PDB file of N, CA and C in Angstrom:
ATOM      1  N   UNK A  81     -23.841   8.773 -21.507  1.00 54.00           N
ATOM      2  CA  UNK A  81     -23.101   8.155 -20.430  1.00 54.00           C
ATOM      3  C   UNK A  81     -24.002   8.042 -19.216  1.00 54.00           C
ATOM      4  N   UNK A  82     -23.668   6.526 -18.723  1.00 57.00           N
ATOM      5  CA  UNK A  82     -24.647   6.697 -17.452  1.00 57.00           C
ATOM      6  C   UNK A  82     -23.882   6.120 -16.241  1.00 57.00           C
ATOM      7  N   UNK A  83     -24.078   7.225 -14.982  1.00 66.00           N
ATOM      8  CA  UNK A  83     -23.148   6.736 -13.929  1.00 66.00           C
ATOM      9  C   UNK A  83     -23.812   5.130 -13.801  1.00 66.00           C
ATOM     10  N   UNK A  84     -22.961   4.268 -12.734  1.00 69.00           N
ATOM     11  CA  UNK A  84     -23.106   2.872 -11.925  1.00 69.00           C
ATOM     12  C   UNK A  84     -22.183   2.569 -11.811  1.00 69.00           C
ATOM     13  N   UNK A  85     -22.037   1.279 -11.242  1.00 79.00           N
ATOM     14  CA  UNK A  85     -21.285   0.659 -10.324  1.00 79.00           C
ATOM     15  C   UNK A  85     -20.336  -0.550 -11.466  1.00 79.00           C
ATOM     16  N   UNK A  86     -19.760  -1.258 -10.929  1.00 80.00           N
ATOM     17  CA  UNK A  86     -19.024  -2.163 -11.075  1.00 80.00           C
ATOM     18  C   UNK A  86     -17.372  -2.707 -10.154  1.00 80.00           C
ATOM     19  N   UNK A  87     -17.503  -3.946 -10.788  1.00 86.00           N
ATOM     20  CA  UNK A  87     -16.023  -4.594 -10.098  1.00 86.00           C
ATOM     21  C   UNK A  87     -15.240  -5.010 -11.344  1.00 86.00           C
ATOM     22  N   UNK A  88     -13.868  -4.186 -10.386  1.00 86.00           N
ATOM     23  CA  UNK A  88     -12.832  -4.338 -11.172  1.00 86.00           C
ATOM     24  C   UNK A  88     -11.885  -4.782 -10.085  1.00 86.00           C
ATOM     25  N   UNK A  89     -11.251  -5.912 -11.086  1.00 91.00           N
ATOM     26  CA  UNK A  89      -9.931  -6.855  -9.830  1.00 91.00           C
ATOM     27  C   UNK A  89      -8.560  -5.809 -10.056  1.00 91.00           C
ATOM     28  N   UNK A  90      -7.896  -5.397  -9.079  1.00 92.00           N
ATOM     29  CA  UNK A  90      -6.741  -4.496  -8.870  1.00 92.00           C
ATOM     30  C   UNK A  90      -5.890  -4.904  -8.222  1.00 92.00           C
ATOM     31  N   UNK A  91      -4.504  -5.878  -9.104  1.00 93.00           N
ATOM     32  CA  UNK A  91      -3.168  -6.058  -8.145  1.00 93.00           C
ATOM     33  C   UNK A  91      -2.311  -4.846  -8.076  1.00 93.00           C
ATOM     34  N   UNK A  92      -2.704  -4.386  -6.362  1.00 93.00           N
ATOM     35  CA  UNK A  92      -2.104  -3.246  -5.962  1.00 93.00           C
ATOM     36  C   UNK A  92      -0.305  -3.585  -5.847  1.00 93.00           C
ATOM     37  N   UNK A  93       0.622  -2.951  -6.713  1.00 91.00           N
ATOM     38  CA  UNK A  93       2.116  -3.467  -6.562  1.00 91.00           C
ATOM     39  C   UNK A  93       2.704  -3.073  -4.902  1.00 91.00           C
ATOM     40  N   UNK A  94       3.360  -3.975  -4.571  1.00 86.00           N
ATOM     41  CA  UNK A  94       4.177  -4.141  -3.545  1.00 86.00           C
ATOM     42  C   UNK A  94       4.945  -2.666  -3.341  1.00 86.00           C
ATOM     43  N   UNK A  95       4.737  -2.154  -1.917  1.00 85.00           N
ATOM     44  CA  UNK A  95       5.390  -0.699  -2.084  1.00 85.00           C
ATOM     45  C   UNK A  95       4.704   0.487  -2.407  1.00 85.00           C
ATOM     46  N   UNK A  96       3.405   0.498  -2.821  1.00 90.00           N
ATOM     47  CA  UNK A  96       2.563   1.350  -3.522  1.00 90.00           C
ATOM     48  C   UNK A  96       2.637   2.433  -2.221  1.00 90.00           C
ATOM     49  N   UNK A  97       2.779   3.753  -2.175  1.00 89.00           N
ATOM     50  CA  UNK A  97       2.926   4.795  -1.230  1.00 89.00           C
ATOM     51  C   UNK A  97       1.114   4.659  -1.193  1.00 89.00           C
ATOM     52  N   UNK A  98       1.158   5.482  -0.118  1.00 90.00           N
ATOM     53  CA  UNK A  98      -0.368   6.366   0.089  1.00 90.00           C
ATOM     54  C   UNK A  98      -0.733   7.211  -0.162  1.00 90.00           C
ATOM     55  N   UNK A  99      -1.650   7.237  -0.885  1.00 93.00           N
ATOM     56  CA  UNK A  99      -2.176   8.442  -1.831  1.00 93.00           C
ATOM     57  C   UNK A  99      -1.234   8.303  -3.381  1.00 93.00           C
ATOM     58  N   UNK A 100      -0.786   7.358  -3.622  1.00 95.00           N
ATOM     59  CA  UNK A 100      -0.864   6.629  -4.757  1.00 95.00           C
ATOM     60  C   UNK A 100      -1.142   7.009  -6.249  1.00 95.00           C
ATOM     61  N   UNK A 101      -1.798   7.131  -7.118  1.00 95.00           N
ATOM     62  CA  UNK A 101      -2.779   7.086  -8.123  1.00 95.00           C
ATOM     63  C   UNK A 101      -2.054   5.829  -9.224  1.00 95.00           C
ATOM     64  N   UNK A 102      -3.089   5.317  -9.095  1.00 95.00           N
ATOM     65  CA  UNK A 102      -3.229   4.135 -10.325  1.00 95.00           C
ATOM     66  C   UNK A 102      -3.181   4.402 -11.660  1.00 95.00           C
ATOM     67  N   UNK A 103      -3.538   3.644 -12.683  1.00 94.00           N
ATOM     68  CA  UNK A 103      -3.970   4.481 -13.862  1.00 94.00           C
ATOM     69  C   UNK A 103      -4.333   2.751 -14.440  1.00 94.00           C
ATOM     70  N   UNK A 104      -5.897   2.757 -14.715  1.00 92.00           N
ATOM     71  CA  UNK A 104      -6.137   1.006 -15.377  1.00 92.00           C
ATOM     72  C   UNK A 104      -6.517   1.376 -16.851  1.00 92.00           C
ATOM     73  N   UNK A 105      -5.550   1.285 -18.278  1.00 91.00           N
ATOM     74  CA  UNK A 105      -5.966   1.596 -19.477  1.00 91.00           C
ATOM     75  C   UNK A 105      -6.941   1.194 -19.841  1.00 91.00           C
ATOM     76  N   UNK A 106      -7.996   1.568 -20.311  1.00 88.00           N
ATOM     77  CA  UNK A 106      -9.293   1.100 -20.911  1.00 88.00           C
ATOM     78  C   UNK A 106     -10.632   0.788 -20.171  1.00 88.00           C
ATOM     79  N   UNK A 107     -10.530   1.110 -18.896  1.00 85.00           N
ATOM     80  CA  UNK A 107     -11.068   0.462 -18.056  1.00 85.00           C
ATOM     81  C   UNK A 107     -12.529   2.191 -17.630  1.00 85.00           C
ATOM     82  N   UNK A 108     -11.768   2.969 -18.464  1.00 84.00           N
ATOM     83  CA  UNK A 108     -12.860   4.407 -18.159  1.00 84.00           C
ATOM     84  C   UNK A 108     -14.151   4.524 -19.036  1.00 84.00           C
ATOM     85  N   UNK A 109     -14.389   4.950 -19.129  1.00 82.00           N
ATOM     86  CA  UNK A 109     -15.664   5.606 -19.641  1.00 82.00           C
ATOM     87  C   UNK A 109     -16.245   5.745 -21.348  1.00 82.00           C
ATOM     88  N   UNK A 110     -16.482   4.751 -22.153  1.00 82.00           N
ATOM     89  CA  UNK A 110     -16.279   5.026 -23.778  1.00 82.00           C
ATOM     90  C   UNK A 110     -16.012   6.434 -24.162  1.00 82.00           C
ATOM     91  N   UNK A 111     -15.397   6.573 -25.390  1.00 82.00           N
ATOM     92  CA  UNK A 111     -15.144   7.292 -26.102  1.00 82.00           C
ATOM     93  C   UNK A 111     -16.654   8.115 -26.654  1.00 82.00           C
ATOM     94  N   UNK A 112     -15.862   9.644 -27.562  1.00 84.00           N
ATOM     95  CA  UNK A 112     -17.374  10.099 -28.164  1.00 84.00           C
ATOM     96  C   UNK A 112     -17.569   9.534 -29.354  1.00 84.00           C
ATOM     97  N   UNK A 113     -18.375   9.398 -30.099  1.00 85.00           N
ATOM     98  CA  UNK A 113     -18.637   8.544 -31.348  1.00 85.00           C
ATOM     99  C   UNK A 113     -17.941   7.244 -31.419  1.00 85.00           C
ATOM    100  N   UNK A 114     -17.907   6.582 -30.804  1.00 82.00           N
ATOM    101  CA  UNK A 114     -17.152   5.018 -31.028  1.00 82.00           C
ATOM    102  C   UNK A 114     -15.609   5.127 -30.683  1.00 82.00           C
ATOM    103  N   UNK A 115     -15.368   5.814 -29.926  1.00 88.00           N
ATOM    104  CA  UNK A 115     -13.787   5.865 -30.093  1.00 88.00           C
ATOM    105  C   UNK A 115     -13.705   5.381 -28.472  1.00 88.00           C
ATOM    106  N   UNK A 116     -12.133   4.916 -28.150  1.00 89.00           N
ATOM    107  CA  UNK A 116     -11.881   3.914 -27.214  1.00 89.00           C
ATOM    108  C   UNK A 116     -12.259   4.492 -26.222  1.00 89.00           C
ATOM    109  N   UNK A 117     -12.466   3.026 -25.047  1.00 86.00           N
ATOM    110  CA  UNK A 117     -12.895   3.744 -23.374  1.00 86.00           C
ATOM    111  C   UNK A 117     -11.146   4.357 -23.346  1.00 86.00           C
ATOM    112  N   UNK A 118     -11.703   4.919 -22.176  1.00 88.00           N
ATOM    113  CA  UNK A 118     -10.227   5.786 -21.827  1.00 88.00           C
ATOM    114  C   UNK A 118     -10.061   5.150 -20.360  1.00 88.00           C
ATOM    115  N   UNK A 119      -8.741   5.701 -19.613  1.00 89.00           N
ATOM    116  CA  UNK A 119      -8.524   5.517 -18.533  1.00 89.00           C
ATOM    117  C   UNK A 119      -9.279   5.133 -17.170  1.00 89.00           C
ATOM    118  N   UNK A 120      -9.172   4.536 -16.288  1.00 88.00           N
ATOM    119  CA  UNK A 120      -9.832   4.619 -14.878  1.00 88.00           C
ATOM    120  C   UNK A 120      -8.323   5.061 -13.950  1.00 88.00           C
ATOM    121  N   UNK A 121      -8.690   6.088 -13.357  1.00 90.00           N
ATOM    122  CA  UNK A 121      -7.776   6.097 -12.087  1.00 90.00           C
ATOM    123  C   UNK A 121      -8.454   5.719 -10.645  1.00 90.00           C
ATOM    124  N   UNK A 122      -7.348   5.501 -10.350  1.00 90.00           N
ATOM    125  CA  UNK A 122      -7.433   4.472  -8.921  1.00 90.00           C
ATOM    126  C   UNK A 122      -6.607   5.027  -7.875  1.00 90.00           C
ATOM    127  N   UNK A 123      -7.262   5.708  -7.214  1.00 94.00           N
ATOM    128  CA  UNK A 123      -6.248   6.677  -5.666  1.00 94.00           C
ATOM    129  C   UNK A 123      -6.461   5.532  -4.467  1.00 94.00           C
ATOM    130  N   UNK A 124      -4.903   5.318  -4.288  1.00 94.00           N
ATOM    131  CA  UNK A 124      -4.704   4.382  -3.399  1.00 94.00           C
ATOM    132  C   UNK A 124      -4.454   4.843  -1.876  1.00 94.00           C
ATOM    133  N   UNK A 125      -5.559   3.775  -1.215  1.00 93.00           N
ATOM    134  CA  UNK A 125      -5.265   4.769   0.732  1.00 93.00           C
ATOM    135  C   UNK A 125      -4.791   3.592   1.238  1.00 93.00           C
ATOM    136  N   UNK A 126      -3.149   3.869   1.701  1.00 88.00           N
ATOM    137  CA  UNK A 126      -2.757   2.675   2.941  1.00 88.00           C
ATOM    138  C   UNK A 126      -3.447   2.438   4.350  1.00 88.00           C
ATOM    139  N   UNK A 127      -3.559   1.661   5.016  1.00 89.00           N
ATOM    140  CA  UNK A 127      -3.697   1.391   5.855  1.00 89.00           C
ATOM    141  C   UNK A 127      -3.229   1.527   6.966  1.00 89.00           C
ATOM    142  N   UNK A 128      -2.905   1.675   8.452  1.00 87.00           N
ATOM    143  CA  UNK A 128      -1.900   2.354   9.112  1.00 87.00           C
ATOM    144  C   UNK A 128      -1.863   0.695   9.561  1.00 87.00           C
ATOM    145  N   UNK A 129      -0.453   0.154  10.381  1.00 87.00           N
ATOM    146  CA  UNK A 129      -0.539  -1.196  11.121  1.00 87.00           C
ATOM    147  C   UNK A 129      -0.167  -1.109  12.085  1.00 87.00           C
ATOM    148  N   UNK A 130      -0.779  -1.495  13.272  1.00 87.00           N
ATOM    149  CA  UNK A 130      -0.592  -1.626  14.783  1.00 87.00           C
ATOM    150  C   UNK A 130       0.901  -1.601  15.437  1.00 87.00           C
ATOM    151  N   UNK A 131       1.727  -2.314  14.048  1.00 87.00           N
ATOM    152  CA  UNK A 131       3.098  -2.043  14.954  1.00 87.00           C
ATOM    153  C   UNK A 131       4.036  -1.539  14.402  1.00 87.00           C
ATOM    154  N   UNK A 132       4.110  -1.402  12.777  1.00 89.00           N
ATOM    155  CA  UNK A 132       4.565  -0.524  11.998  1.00 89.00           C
ATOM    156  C   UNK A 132       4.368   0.512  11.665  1.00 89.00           C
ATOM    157  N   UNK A 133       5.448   1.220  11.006  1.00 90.00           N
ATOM    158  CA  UNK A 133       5.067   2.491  10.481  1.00 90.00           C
ATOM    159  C   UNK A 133       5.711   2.905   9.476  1.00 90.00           C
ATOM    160  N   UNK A 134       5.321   3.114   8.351  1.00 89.00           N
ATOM    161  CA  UNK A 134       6.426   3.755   6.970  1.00 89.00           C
ATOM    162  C   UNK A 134       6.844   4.907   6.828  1.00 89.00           C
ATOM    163  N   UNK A 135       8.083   4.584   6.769  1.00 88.00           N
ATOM    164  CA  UNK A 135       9.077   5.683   6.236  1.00 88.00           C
ATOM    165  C   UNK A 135       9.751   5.724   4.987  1.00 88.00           C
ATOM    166  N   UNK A 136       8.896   6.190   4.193  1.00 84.00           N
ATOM    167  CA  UNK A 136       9.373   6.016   2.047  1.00 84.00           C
ATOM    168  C   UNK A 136       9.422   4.671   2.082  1.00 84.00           C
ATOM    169  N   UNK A 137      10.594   3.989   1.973  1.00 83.00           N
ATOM    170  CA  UNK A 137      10.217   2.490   1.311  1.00 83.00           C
ATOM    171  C   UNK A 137      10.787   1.535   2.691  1.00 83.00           C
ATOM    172  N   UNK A 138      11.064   2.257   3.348  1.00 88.00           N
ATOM    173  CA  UNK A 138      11.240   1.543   4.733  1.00 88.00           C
ATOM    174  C   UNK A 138      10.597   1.141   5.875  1.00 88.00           C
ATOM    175  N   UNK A 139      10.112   0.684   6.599  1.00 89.00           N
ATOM    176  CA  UNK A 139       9.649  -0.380   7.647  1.00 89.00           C
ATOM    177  C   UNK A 139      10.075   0.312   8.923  1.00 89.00           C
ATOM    178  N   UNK A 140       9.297   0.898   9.958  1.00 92.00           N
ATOM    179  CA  UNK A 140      10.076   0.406  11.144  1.00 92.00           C
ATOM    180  C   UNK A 140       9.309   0.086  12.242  1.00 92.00           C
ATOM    181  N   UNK A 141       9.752  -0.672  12.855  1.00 90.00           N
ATOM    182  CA  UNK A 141       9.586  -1.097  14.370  1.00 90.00           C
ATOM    183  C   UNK A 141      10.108  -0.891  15.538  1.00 90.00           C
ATOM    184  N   UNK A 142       9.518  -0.752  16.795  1.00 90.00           N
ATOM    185  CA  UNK A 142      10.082  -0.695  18.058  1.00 90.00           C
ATOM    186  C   UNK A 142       9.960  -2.010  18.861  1.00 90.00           C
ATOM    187  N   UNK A 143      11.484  -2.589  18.982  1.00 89.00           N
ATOM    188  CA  UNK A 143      11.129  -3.631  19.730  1.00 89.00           C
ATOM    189  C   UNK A 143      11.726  -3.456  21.223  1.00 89.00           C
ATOM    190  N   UNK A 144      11.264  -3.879  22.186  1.00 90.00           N
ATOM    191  CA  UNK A 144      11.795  -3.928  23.453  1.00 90.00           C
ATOM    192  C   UNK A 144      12.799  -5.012  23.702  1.00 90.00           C
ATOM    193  N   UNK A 145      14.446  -3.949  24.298  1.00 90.00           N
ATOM    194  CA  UNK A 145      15.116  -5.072  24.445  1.00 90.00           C
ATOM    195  C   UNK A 145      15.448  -4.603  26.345  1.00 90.00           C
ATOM    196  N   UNK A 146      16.087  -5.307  26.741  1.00 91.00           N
ATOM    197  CA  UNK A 146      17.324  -5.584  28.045  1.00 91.00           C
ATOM    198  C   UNK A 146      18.552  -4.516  27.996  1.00 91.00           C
ATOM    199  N   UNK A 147      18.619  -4.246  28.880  1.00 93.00           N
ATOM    200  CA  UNK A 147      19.633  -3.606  29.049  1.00 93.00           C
ATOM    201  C   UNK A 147      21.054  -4.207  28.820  1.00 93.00           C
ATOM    202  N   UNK A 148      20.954  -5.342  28.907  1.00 91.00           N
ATOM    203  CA  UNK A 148      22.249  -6.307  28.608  1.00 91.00           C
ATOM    204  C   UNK A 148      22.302  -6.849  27.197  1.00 91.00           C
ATOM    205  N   UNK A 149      21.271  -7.083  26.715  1.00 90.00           N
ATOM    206  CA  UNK A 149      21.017  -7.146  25.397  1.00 90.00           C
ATOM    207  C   UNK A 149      21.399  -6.147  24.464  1.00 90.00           C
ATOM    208  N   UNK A 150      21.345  -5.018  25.019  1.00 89.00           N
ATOM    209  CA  UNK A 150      21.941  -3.473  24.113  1.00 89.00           C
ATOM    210  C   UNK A 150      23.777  -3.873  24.555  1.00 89.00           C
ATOM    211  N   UNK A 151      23.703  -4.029  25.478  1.00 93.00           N
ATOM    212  CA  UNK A 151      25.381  -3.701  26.004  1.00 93.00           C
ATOM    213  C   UNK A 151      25.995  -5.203  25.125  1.00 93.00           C
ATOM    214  N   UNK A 152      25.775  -6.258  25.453  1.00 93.00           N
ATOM    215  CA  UNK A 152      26.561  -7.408  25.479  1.00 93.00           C
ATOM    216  C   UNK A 152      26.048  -8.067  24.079  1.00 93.00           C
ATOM    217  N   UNK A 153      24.885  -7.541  23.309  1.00 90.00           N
ATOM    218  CA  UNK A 153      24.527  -8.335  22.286  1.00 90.00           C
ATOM    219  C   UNK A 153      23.620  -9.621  22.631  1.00 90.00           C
ATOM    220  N   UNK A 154      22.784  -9.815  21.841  1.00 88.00           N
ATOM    221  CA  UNK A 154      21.927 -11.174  21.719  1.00 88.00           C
ATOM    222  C   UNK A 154      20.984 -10.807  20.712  1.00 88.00           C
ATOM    223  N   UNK A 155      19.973 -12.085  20.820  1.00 88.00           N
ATOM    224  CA  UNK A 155      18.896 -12.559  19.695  1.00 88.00           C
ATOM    225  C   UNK A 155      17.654 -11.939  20.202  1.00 88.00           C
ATOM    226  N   UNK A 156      17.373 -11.359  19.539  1.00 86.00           N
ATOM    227  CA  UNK A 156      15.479 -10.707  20.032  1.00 86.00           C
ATOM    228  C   UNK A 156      14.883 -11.635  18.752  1.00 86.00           C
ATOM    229  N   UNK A 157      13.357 -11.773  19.035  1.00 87.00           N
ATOM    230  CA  UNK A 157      12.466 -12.453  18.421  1.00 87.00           C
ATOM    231  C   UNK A 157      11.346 -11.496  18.181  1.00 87.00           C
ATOM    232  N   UNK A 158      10.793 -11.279  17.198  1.00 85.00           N
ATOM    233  CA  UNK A 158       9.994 -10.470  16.664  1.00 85.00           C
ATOM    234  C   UNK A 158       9.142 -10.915  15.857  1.00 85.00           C
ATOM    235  N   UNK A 159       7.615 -10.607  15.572  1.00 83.00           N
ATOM    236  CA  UNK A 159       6.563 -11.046  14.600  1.00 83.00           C
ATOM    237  C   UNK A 159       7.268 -10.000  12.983  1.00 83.00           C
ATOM    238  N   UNK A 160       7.593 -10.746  12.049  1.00 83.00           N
ATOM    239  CA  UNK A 160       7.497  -9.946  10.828  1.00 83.00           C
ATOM    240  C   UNK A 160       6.116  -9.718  10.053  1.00 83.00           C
ATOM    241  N   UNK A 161       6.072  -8.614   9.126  1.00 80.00           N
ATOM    242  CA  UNK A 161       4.913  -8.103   9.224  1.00 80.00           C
ATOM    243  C   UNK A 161       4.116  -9.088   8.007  1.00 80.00           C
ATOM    244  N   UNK A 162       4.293 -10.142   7.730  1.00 79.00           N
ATOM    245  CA  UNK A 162       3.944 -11.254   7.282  1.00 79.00           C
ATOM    246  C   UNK A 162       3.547 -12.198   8.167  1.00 79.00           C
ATOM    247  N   UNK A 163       3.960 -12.218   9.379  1.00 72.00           N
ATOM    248  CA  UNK A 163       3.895 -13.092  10.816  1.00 72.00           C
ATOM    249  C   UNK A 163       5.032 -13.444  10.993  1.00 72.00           C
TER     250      UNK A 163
END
């Protein structure tokens, strides 16, 4: 066996927590005497985002409203985290 490098394409699923672990079948290291590659794991690190923050599978944001806006109701406008 010899360490190096390579690329492997990884669709990370929607929701994936942080600190994660993957698991890509076949994608590890050959077998002893001819027998199959085995596993690659893949430890996944989120990213933190400027205006979000996760909570388990939830989203949140702080948006600034009006004081009349809390009392009487209305429309706030907000970037979603798609834009």
């Amino acid at each position: 066996r010899i360490p190096g490098r390579g690329t492997v394409d990884v669709k990370i699923p929607e929701g994936t927590a942080d600190g994660a672990t993957l698991r890509l079948s076949g994608l590890g290291e050959p077998g002893d005497e001819g027998a199959p590659s085995g596993s690659l794991y893949l430890e996944v690190h989120v990213l933190a985002h400027a205006d979000y923050r996760r909570e388990g599978d939830d989203l949140h944001v702080e948006v600034p409203i009006t004081v009349p806006e809390a009392v009487l109701g209305g429309k706030v406008t907000f970037a979603g985290p798609t834009g």
